[in-house]
Amino acid sequence: CWTFPESDGGGKVIGLMRRFPEPVTIHGEMKNKLSVKDGHRGLTIPDGWRERSGPVLLVEGASDVLALAMCGVAGIGRPSNTGGIEQLAGLLREVPADRDVVVLGENDASPEKGWPGRVGAVSTVQQLDDLLGRRLRWGFPPEGVKDCRDWVLEIAAGWALSLIHI
């Protein structure tokens, strides 16, 4: 499995998330994402995120953060669509007011579940606006793309296909 440290708003590691390439059976349930026992959910905070230019994107999960970091974009991973609010507030207090902070929701709407990505993005912005005393924005990857990771993969695949014609 891949492992990702999760941190509090001060950068202290408080948990470890494991992601398996294929679901594993845990207590009769199939899962591919598991926290290490006695750990706590937290933020995925890549080294050097403050030094990257442009907006800070608040995304769902570690794989989206990795995709953004690969592109040189500042990204922080939330533990879920609505999680990590207090931790984010602690971390973002140091971000200058003139630097945009954007909550990027997922295009995960379905008839059964509604649209968790939108619900989480709007809720996160509203709560952080109040806690930080500043205005954040929210948005989504382009239509037809679920999240940042898929967006980066789609762009990379298009770039690779363009090389075929060179």
CSV table of C-alpha atoms in Angstrom, one decimal:
chain,number,residue,atom,x,y,z
A,1,CYS,CA,0.0,0.0,0.0
A,2,TRP,CA,1.0,3.6,-0.2
A,3,THR,CA,1.1,5.6,3.0
A,4,PHE,CA,0.4,9.3,3.5
A,5,PRO,CA,1.1,11.2,6.8
A,6,GLU,CA,-1.8,13.3,7.9
A,7,SER,CA,-1.1,16.4,10.0
A,8,ASP,CA,-2.9,18.9,12.2
A,9,GLY,CA,-3.0,22.6,11.4
A,10,GLY,CA,0.5,23.2,12.8
A,11,GLY,CA,2.1,20.5,10.6
A,12,LYS,CA,2.4,17.8,13.4
A,13,VAL,CA,1.7,14.3,12.1
A,14,ILE,CA,-1.3,12.9,13.9
A,15,GLY,CA,-2.2,9.9,11.6
A,16,LEU,CA,-1.2,7.8,8.7
A,17,MET,CA,-3.6,6.9,5.8
A,18,ARG,CA,-3.0,3.8,3.9
A,19,ARG,CA,-4.2,3.4,0.3
A,20,PHE,CA,-4.2,-0.1,-1.3
A,21,PRO,CA,-4.2,-0.6,-5.1
A,22,GLU,CA,-7.1,-3.1,-4.7
A,23,PRO,CA,-9.7,-3.2,-2.0
A,24,VAL,CA,-8.9,-5.4,1.0
A,25,THR,CA,-11.3,-7.1,3.4
A,26,ILE,CA,-11.4,-5.5,6.8
A,27,HIS,CA,-14.0,-6.8,9.3
A,28,GLY,CA,-16.1,-8.1,6.4
A,29,GLU,CA,-16.0,-4.9,4.4
A,30,MET,CA,-14.0,-4.2,1.2
A,31,LYS,CA,-11.9,-1.0,1.5
A,32,ASN,CA,-8.9,0.5,-0.2
A,33,LYS,CA,-8.4,3.4,2.2
A,34,LEU,CA,-7.6,2.8,5.8
A,35,SER,CA,-6.2,4.8,8.7
A,36,VAL,CA,-3.6,3.3,11.0
A,37,LYS,CA,-5.0,2.3,14.4
A,38,ASP,CA,-4.8,5.0,17.1
A,39,GLY,CA,-4.1,7.7,14.5
A,40,HIS,CA,-6.4,10.6,13.7
A,41,ARG,CA,-7.5,12.0,10.3
A,42,GLY,CA,-5.8,15.2,9.3
A,43,LEU,CA,-4.5,17.2,6.4
A,44,THR,CA,-2.2,16.1,3.6
A,45,ILE,CA,0.4,18.9,3.6
A,46,PRO,CA,3.3,18.6,1.0
A,47,ASP,CA,6.7,20.1,1.7
A,48,GLY,CA,7.2,23.5,0.1
A,49,TRP,CA,3.5,24.3,-0.5
A,50,ARG,CA,3.9,27.8,0.8
A,51,GLU,CA,6.7,28.6,-1.6
A,52,ARG,CA,4.7,27.7,-4.7
A,53,SER,CA,3.1,30.6,-6.5
A,54,GLY,CA,-0.5,31.0,-7.3
A,55,PRO,CA,-3.6,30.1,-5.4
A,56,VAL,CA,-3.7,27.5,-2.6
A,57,LEU,CA,-6.1,24.7,-3.7
A,58,LEU,CA,-7.9,22.8,-0.9
A,59,VAL,CA,-8.7,19.3,-2.4
A,60,GLU,CA,-10.0,16.0,-1.2
A,61,GLY,CA,-7.3,13.5,-0.3
A,62,ALA,CA,-3.7,12.7,-0.8
A,63,SER,CA,-3.7,11.6,-4.4
A,64,ASP,CA,-5.1,15.0,-5.5
A,65,VAL,CA,-2.3,16.7,-3.5
A,66,LEU,CA,0.3,14.6,-5.2
A,67,ALA,CA,-1.0,15.4,-8.6
A,68,LEU,CA,-1.0,19.1,-7.9
A,69,ALA,CA,2.5,19.0,-6.3
A,70,MET,CA,3.7,17.2,-9.5
A,71,CYS,CA,2.5,20.2,-11.5
A,72,GLY,CA,4.0,22.8,-9.1
A,73,VAL,CA,0.7,23.9,-7.7
A,74,ALA,CA,0.1,24.6,-4.0
A,75,GLY,CA,-2.4,22.1,-2.7
A,76,ILE,CA,-3.6,20.9,0.7
A,77,GLY,CA,-5.6,17.7,1.1
A,78,ARG,CA,-8.7,17.6,3.3
A,79,PRO,CA,-9.5,14.3,4.9
A,80,SER,CA,-13.0,14.3,3.4
A,81,ASN,CA,-15.4,16.5,1.6
A,82,THR,CA,-16.4,18.2,4.9
A,83,GLY,CA,-13.5,17.4,7.2
A,84,GLY,CA,-10.5,19.2,8.6
A,85,ILE,CA,-12.0,22.6,9.0
A,86,GLU,CA,-10.3,23.6,12.3
A,87,GLN,CA,-7.0,22.1,11.0
A,88,LEU,CA,-7.3,24.1,7.8
A,89,ALA,CA,-8.1,27.3,9.7
A,90,GLY,CA,-4.9,26.9,11.8
A,91,LEU,CA,-2.8,26.2,8.7
A,92,LEU,CA,-4.3,29.0,6.6
A,93,ARG,CA,-4.1,31.8,9.1
A,94,GLU,CA,-0.5,32.5,7.9
A,95,VAL,CA,-1.5,32.7,4.2
A,96,PRO,CA,-1.4,36.4,3.1
A,97,ALA,CA,-4.9,37.9,2.5
A,98,ASP,CA,-4.0,38.7,-1.1
A,99,ARG,CA,-3.3,35.1,-2.0
A,100,ASP,CA,-6.4,33.2,-3.2
A,101,VAL,CA,-7.5,30.1,-1.4
A,102,VAL,CA,-9.9,27.9,-3.4
A,103,VAL,CA,-11.8,24.9,-2.2
A,104,LEU,CA,-11.9,22.5,-5.1
A,105,GLY,CA,-14.8,20.1,-4.9
A,106,GLU,CA,-15.2,16.8,-6.7
A,107,ASN,CA,-17.6,16.2,-9.6
A,108,ASP,CA,-19.1,13.2,-7.8
A,109,ALA,CA,-22.8,13.9,-8.2
A,110,SER,CA,-25.1,10.8,-8.3
A,111,PRO,CA,-28.8,10.1,-7.9
A,112,GLU,CA,-28.1,8.0,-4.8
A,113,LYS,CA,-25.8,10.3,-2.9
A,114,GLY,CA,-26.6,13.8,-4.2
A,115,TRP,CA,-23.5,15.9,-4.8
A,116,PRO,CA,-21.1,15.4,-1.8
A,117,GLY,CA,-18.3,17.3,-3.5
A,118,ARG,CA,-20.4,20.4,-3.9
A,119,VAL,CA,-21.9,20.2,-0.5
A,120,GLY,CA,-18.4,19.9,1.0
A,121,ALA,CA,-16.9,22.7,-1.0
A,122,VAL,CA,-19.7,25.2,-0.1
A,123,SER,CA,-19.7,24.2,3.6
A,124,THR,CA,-15.9,24.3,3.8
A,125,VAL,CA,-15.8,27.8,2.3
A,126,GLN,CA,-18.6,29.1,4.5
A,127,GLN,CA,-16.9,27.8,7.7
A,128,LEU,CA,-13.4,29.0,6.7
A,129,ASP,CA,-14.7,32.4,5.7
A,130,ASP,CA,-16.1,32.8,9.3
A,131,LEU,CA,-13.0,31.3,11.0
A,132,LEU,CA,-10.4,33.2,9.0
A,133,GLY,CA,-12.3,36.5,8.5
A,134,ARG,CA,-11.6,36.5,4.8
A,135,ARG,CA,-13.3,35.4,1.6
A,136,LEU,CA,-12.4,32.1,0.0
A,137,ARG,CA,-13.6,30.7,-3.3
A,138,TRP,CA,-14.8,27.3,-4.5
A,139,GLY,CA,-15.0,25.5,-7.8
A,140,PHE,CA,-14.6,22.2,-9.6
A,141,PRO,CA,-12.4,20.6,-12.2
A,142,PRO,CA,-13.9,20.8,-15.8
A,143,GLU,CA,-17.1,18.9,-16.5
A,144,GLY,CA,-16.5,15.2,-17.0
A,145,VAL,CA,-13.4,15.1,-14.8
A,146,LYS,CA,-14.0,13.8,-11.2
A,147,ASP,CA,-11.0,15.4,-9.3
A,148,CYS,CA,-7.6,16.9,-9.6
A,149,ARG,CA,-5.8,13.6,-10.0
A,150,ASP,CA,-8.0,12.7,-12.9
A,151,TRP,CA,-7.6,16.2,-14.4
A,152,VAL,CA,-3.8,16.0,-14.2
A,153,LEU,CA,-3.9,12.4,-15.7
A,154,GLU,CA,-6.1,13.6,-18.5
A,155,ILE,CA,-3.8,16.5,-19.3
A,156,ALA,CA,-0.8,14.2,-19.2
A,157,ALA,CA,-2.4,11.7,-21.5
A,158,GLY,CA,-3.2,14.4,-24.0
A,159,TRP,CA,0.3,15.7,-23.9
A,160,ALA,CA,1.7,12.1,-24.4
A,161,LEU,CA,-0.6,11.6,-27.4
A,162,SER,CA,0.6,14.8,-28.9
A,163,LEU,CA,4.1,13.5,-28.9
A,164,ILE,CA,3.1,10.7,-31.2
A,165,HIS,CA,2.7,13.2,-34.0
A,166,ILE,CA,6.1,14.7,-33.6
